[in-house]
Short mmCIF file of C-alpha atoms and ligand atoms in Angstrom, two decimals:
data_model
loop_
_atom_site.label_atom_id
_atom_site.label_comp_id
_atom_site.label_asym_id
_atom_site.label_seq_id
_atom_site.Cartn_x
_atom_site.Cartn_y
_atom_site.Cartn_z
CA UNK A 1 41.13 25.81 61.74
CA UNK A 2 39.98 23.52 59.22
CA UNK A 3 42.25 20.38 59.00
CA UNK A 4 42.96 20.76 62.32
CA UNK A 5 44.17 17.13 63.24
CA UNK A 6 45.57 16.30 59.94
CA UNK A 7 47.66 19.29 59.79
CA UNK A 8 48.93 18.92 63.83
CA UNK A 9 52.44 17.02 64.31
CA UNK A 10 52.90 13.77 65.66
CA UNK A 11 55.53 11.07 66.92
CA UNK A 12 56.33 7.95 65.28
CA UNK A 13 58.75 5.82 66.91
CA UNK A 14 61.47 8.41 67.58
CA UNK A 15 60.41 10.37 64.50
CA UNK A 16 58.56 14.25 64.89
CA UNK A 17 56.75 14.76 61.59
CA UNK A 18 55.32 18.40 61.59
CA UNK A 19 51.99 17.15 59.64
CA UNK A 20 50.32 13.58 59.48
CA UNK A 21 49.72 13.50 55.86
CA UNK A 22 52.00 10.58 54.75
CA UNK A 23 53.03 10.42 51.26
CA UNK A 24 52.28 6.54 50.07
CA UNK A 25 54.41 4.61 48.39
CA UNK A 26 54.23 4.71 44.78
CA UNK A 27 55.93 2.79 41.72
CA UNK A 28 56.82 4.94 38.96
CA UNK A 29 60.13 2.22 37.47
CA UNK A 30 62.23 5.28 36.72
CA UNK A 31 64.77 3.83 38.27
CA UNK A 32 68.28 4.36 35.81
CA UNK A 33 69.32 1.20 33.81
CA UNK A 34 71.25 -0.73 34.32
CA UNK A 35 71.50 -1.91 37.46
CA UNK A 36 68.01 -0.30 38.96
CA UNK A 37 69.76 2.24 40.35
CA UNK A 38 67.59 5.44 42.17
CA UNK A 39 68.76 8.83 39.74
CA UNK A 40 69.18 12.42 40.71
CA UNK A 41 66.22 12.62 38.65
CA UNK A 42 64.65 10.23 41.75
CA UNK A 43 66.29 12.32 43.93
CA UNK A 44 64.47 15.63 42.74
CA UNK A 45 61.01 13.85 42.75
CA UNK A 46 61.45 12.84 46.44
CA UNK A 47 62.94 16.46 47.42
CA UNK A 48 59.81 18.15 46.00
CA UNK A 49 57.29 16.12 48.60
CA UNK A 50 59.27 16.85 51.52
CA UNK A 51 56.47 18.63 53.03
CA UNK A 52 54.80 15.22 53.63
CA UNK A 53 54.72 14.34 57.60
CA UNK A 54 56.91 11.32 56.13
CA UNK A 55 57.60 10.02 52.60
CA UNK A 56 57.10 6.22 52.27
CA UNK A 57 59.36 5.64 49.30
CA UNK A 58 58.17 3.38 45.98
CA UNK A 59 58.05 -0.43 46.92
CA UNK A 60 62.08 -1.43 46.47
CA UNK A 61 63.33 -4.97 45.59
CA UNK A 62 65.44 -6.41 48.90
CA UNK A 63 67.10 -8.81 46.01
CA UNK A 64 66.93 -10.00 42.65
CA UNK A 65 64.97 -13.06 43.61
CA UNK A 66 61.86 -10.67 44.87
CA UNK A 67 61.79 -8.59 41.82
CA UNK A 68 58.72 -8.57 38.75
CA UNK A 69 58.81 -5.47 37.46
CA UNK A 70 61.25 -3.58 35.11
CA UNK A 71 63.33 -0.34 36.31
CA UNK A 72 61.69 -0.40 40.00
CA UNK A 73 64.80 -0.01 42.04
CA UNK A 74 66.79 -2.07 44.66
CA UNK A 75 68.67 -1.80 47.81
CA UNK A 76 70.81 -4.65 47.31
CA UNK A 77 73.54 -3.39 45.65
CA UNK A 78 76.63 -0.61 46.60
CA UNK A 79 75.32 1.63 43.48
CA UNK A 80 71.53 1.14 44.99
CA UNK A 81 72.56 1.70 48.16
CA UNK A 82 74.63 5.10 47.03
CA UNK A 83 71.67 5.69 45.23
CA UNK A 84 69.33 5.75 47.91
CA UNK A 85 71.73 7.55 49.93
CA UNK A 86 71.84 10.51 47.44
CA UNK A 87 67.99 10.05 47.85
CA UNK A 88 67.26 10.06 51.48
CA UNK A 89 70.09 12.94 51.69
CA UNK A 90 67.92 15.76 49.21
CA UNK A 91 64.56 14.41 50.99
CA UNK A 92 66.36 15.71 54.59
CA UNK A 93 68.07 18.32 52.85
CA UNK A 94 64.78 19.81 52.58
CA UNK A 95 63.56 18.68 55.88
CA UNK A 96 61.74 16.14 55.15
CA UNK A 97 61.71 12.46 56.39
CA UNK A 98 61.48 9.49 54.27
CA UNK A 99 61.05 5.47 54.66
CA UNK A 100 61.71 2.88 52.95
CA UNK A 101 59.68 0.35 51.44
CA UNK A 102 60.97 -3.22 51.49
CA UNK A 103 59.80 -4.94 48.70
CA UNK A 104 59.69 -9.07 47.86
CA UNK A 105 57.08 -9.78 45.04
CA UNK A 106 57.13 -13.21 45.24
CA UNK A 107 55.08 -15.34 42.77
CA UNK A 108 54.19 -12.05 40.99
CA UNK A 109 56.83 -12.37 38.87
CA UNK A 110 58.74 -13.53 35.66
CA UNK A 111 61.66 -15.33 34.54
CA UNK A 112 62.70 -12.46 32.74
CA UNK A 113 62.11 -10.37 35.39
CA UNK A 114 64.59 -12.80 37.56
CA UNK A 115 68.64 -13.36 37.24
CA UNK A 116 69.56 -16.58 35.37
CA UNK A 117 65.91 -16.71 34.00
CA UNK A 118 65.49 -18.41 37.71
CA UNK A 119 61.74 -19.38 38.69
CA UNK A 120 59.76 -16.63 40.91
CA UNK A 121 59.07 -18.50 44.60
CA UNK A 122 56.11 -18.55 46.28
CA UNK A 123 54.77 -20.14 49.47
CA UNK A 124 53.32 -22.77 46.84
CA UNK A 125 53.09 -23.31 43.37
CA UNK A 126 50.44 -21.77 42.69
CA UNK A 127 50.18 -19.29 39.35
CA UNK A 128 48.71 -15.93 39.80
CA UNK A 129 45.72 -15.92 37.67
CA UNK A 130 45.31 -13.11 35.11
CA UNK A 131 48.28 -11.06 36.53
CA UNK A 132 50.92 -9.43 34.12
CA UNK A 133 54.29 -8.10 34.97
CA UNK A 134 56.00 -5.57 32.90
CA UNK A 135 59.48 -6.41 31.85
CA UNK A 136 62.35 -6.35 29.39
CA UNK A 137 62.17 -9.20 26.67
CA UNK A 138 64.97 -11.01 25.64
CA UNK A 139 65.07 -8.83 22.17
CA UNK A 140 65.46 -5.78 24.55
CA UNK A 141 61.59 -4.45 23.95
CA UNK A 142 59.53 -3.71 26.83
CA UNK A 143 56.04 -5.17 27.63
CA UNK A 144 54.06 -6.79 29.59
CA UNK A 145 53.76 -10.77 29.98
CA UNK A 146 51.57 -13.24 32.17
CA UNK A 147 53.62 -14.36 35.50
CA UNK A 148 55.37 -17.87 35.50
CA UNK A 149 54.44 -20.22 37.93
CA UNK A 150 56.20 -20.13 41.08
CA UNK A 151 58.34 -22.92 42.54
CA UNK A 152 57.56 -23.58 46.86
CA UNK A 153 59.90 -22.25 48.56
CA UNK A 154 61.57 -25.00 51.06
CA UNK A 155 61.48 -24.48 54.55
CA UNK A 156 65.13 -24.38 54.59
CA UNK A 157 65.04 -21.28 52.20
CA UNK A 158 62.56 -19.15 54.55
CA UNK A 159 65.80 -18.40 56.81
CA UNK A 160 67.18 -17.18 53.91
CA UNK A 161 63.99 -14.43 52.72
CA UNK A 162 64.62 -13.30 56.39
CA UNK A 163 68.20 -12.49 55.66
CA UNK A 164 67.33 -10.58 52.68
CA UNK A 165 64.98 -8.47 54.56
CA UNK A 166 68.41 -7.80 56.81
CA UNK A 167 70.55 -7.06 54.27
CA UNK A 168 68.08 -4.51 52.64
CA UNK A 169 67.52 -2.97 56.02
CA UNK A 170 71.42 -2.79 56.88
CA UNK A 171 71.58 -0.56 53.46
CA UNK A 172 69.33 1.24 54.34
CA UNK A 173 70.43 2.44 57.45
CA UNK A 174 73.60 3.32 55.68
CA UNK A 175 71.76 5.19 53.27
CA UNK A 176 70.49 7.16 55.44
CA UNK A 177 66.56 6.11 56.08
CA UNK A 178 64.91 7.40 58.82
CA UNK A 179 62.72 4.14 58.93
CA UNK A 180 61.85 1.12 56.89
CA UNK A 181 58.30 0.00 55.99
CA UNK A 182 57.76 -4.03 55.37
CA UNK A 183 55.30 -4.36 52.45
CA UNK A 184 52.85 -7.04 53.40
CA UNK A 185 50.46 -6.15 51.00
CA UNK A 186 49.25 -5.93 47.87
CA UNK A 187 49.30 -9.67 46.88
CA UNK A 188 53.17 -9.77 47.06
CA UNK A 189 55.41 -12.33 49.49
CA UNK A 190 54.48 -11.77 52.93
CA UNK A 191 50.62 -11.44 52.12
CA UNK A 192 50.82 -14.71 49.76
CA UNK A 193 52.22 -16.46 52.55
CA UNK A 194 49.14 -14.92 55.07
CA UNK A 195 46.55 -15.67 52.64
CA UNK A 196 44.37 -19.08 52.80
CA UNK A 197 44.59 -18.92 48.89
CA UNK A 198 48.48 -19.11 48.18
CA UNK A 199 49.44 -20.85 51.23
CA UNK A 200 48.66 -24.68 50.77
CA UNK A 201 52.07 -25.78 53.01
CA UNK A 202 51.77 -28.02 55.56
CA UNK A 203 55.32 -27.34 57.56
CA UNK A 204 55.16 -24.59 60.31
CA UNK A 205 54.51 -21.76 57.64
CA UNK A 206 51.26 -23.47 56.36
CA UNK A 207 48.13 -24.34 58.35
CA UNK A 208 46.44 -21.90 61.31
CA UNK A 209 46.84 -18.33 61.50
CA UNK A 210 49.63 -18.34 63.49
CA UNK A 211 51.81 -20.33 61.01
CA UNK A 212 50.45 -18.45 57.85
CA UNK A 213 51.84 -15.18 59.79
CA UNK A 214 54.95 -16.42 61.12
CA UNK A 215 57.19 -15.67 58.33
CA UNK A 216 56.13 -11.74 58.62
CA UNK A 217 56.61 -12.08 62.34
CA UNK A 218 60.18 -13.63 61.63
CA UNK A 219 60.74 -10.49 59.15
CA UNK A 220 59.50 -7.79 60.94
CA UNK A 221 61.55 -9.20 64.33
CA UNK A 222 64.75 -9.71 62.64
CA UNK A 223 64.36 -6.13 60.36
CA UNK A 224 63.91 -4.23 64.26
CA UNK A 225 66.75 -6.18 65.41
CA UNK A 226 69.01 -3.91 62.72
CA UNK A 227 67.51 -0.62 63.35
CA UNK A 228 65.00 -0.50 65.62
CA UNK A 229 61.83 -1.70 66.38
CA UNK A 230 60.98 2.01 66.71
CA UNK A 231 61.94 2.47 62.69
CA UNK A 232 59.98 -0.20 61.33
CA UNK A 233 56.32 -0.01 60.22
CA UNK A 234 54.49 -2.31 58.03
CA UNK A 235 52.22 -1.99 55.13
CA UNK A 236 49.21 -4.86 55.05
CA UNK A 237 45.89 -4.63 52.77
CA UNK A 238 43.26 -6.62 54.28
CA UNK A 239 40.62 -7.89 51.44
CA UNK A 240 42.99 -6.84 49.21
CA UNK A 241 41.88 -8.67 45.91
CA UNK A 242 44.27 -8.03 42.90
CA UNK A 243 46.94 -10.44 41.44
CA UNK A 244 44.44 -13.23 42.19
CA UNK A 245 44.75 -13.25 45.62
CA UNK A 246 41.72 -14.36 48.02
CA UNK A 247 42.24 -14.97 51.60
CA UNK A 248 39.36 -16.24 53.53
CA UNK A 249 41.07 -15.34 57.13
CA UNK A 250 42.19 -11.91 56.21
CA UNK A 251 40.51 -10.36 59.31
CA UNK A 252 41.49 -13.04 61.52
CA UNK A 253 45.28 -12.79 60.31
CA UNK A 254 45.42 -9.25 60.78
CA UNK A 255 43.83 -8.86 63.94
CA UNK A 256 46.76 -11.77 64.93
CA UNK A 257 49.19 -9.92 63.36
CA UNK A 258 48.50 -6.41 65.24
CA UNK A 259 48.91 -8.21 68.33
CA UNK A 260 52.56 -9.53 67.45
CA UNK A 261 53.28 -5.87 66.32
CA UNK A 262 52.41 -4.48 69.66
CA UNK A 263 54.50 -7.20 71.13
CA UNK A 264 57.50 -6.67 69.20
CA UNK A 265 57.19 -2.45 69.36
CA UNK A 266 56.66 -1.86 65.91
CA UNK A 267 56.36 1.94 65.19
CA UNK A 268 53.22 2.22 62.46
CA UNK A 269 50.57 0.28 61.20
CA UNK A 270 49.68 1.36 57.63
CA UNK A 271 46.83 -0.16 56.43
CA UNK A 272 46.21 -0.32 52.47
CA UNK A 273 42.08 -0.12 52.03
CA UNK A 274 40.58 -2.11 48.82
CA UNK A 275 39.46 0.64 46.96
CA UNK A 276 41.73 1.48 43.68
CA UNK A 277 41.89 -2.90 43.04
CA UNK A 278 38.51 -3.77 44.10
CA UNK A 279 38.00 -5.85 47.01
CA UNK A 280 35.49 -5.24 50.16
CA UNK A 281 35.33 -2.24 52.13
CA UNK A 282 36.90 -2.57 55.57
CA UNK A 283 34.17 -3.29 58.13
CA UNK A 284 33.78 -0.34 60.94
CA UNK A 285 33.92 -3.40 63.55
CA UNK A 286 37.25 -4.15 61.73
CA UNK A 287 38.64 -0.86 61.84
CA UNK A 288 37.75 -0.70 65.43
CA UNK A 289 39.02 -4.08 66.71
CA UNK A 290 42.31 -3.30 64.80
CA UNK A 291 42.30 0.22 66.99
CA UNK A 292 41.92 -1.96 70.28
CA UNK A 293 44.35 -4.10 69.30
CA UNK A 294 47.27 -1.40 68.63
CA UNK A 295 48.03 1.11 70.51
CA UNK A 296 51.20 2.50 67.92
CA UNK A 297 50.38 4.74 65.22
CA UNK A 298 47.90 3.42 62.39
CA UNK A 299 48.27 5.09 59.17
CA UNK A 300 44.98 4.56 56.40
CA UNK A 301 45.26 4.72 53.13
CA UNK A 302 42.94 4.77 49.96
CA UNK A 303 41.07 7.22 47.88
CA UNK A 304 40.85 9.76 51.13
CA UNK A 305 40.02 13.12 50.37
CA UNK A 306 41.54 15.88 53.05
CA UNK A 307 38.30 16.17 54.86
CA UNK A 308 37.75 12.11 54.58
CA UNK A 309 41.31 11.86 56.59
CA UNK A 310 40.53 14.78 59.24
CA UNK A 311 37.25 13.19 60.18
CA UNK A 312 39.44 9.29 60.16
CA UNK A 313 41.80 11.06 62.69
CA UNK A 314 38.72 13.14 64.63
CA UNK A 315 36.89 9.91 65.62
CA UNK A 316 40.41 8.24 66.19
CA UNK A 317 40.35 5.28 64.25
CA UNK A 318 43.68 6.60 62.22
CA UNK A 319 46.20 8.49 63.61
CA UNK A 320 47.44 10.03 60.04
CA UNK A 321 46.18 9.35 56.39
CA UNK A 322 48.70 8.36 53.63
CA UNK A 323 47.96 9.81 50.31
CA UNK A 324 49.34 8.18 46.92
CA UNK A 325 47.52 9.52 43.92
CA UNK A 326 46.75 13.39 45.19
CA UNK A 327 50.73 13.56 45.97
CA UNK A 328 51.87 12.16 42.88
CA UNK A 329 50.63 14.88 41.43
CA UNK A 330 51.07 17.03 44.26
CA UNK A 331 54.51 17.75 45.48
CA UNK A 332 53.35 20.48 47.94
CA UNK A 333 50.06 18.54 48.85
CA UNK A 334 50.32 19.89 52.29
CA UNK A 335 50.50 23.35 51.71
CA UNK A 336 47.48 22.69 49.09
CA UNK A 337 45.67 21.41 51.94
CA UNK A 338 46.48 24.12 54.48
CA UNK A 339 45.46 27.21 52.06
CA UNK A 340 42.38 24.72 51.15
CA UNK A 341 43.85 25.71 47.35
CA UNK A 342 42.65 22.95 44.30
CA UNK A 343 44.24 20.06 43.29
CA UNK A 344 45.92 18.96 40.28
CA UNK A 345 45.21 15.69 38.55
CA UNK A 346 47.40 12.87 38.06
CA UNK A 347 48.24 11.93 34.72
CA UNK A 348 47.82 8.08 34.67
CA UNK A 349 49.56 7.65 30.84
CA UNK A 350 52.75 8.43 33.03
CA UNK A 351 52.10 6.19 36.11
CA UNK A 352 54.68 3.92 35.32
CA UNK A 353 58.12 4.15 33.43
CA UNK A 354 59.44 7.41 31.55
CA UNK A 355 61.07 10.38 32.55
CA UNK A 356 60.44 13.76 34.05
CA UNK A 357 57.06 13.90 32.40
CA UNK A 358 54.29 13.37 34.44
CA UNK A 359 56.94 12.81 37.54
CA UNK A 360 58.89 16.39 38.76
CA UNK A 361 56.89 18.59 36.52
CA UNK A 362 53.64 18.80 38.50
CA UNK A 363 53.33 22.67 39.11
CA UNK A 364 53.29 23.59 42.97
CA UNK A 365 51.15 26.58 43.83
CA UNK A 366 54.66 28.98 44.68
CA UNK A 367 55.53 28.21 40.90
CA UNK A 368 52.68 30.41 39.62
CA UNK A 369 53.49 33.23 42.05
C1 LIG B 1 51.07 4.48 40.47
C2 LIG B 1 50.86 3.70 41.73
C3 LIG B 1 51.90 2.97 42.28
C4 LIG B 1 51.74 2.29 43.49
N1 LIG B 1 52.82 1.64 44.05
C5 LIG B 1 52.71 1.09 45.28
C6 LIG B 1 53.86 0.56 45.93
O1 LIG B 1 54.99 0.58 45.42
N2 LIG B 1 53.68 0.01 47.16
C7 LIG B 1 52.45 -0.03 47.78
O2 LIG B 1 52.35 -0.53 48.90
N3 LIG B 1 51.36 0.51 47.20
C8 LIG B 1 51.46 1.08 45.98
N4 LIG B 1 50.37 1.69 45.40
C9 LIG B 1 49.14 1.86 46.21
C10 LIG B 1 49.15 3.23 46.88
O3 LIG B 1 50.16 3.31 47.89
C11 LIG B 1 47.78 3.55 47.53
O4 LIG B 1 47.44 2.53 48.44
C12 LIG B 1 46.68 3.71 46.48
O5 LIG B 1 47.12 4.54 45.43
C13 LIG B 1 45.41 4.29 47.10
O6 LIG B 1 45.66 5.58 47.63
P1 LIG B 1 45.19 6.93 46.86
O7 LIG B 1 43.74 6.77 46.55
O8 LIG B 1 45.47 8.04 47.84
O9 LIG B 1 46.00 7.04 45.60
C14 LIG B 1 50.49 2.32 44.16
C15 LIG B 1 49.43 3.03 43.59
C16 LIG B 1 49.59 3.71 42.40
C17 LIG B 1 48.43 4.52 41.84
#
């Protein structure tokens, strides 16, 4: 059968997925105002890519502090939380399972992005060069702007960013979540504090690898001590270049970093590759040190095609493929893949914001039947 691995079932953590073809999390801000609440209209979206092994849901702000962008959603409010309930509950309505994706931007951000016009944080105060968040302006138009410089977050605070992360994850256990992913990638809080680039502190978050990682460490322990360490994955993106982030240790923090997942249990490894913002291919002795490293399930993701993924599973250097792109515009992406049927192609003019255009009216293949 062709496909053969990517279409066989698999266990992650205590989870059975029927297929390892992961959906990957995806940021549309159609989240309903105000409030950034998820809709039934999020609901519907989700439902329709329950065929996915597991759904990672759209990055999701753990507070108001680690938001940039307008109408992505929270999980720090009752109405987010109900929200995401309503959410998780249509997703296993149609037997699907879905994660979470916990979500603190950091220093890509705005004051008018943040409550009280507060300044974004950062592990220093450093300004994201040529980076733009898109967000409501005080006359109530939308756009983008350039992000504010960040304020340092005090050592005293980082306690604090590790409580959010609780919080978040206590909701969404109520809501329903089968598992939480911690997004350490993409140039956003964790990965600022990793890099060599946005990390200039000199307490015990600053310095040598270990100390550049420990806040992650701190997140990802305290996040399995609420549901799990068997629930919890995390998200990182290695030579990940966008939002002006560099990081001349990437390797050697990630290759740290595996180690402490292994050590705490952590379910999944999900690894982000540099391919739709630039950024250096990931080095097959990379790839296969991180393998060595973890024995728990490592998920790749970036510009894979279905027979790219079977052959990344075949020689064992993934154990499933996430797909973002192909299942946006997808919703039965699996079944596409098992009847080796065409693709349909994603509509970037409705990426981000709007309504059910360009989000829950992607054809599947049954509705031409
Ligand atoms: C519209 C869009 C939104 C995205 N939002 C997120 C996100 O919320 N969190 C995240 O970790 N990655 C996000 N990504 C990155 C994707 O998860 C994925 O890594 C990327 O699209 C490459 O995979 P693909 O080639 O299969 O699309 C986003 C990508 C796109 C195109």
């Amino acid at each position: 059968m062709p496909l053969e691995k990517l279409l066989s079932p698999i266990s992650i953590g205590n989870l059975e997925l029927p297929n390892r073809v992961v959906m990957a999390p995806l940021t549309r801000n159609r989240a309903s105002q105000p409030g950034d609440v998820p809709s039934e209209m999020n609901a519907r979206y989700y439902a329709q890519r329950a065929g996915a092994g597991l759904i990672v849901s759209e990055a999701t702000h753990i507070s108001r502090q680690g938001q940039g962008y307008w109408a992505a959603p929270g999980i720090y409010s009752d109405a987010q939380e109900a929200g995401w309930k309503n959410v998780a509950g249509a997703v296993h309505a149609k037997q699907g399972r879905i994660a979470l994706q916990l979500w603190h931007v950091g220093r890509v951000s705005h004051r008018l992005a943040q409550a009280d016009s507060a300044q974004p944080v950062a592990p220093s105060a450093i300004r994201a060069e040529n980076t733009q968040v898109f967000v409501k302006n005080e006359d109530g138009t939308l756009g983008f702007v350039d992000v504010d410089e960040p304020r340092a977050l005090e050592t005293s605070e980082l306690s604090g960013i590790v409580l959010q992360y609780v919080d978040a994850t206590q909701r969404a256990k109520r809501a329903g979540f089968d598992m939480v992913e911690v997004h350490a990638a993409n140039g956003y809080l964790l990965q600022q504090f990793m890099s060599t680039h946005t990390n200039r502190r000199t307490d015990e978050y600053g310095g040598s690898v270990e100390n550049r990682v420990r806040l992650t460490v701190e997140v990802l322990e305290a996040v399995a001590g609420v549901i799990g360490a068997d629930r919890v994955g995390i998200r990182i993106s290695p030579n990940f270049v966008g939002f002006d982030l560099k990081d001349a240790e990437a390797e050697a923090s990630a290759i740290y970093l595996v180690k402490e997942l292994k050590r705490i249990g952590i379910a999944y490894l999900h690894i982000a590759e540099p391919d739709w913002a630039g950024g250096e291919p990931l080095s097959e002795n990379f790839r296969q040190t991180l393998r060595d490293a973890y024995d728990g399930v490592i998920i790749a993701c970036g510009e894979y095609t279905a027979e790219e993924a079977e052959a990344r599973i075949e020689c064992g250097e993934a154990d499933a493929v996430a797909f973002g792109r192909a299942f946006l515009a997808n919703p039965d992406l699996v079944e596409r893949f098992r009847r080796g049927a065409p693709l349909n192609e994603p509509d970037e003019a409705t990426f981000y914001g709007g309504g059910e255009e360009g989000y829950t009216d992607y054809p599947a293949l049954d509705d031409n039947e």
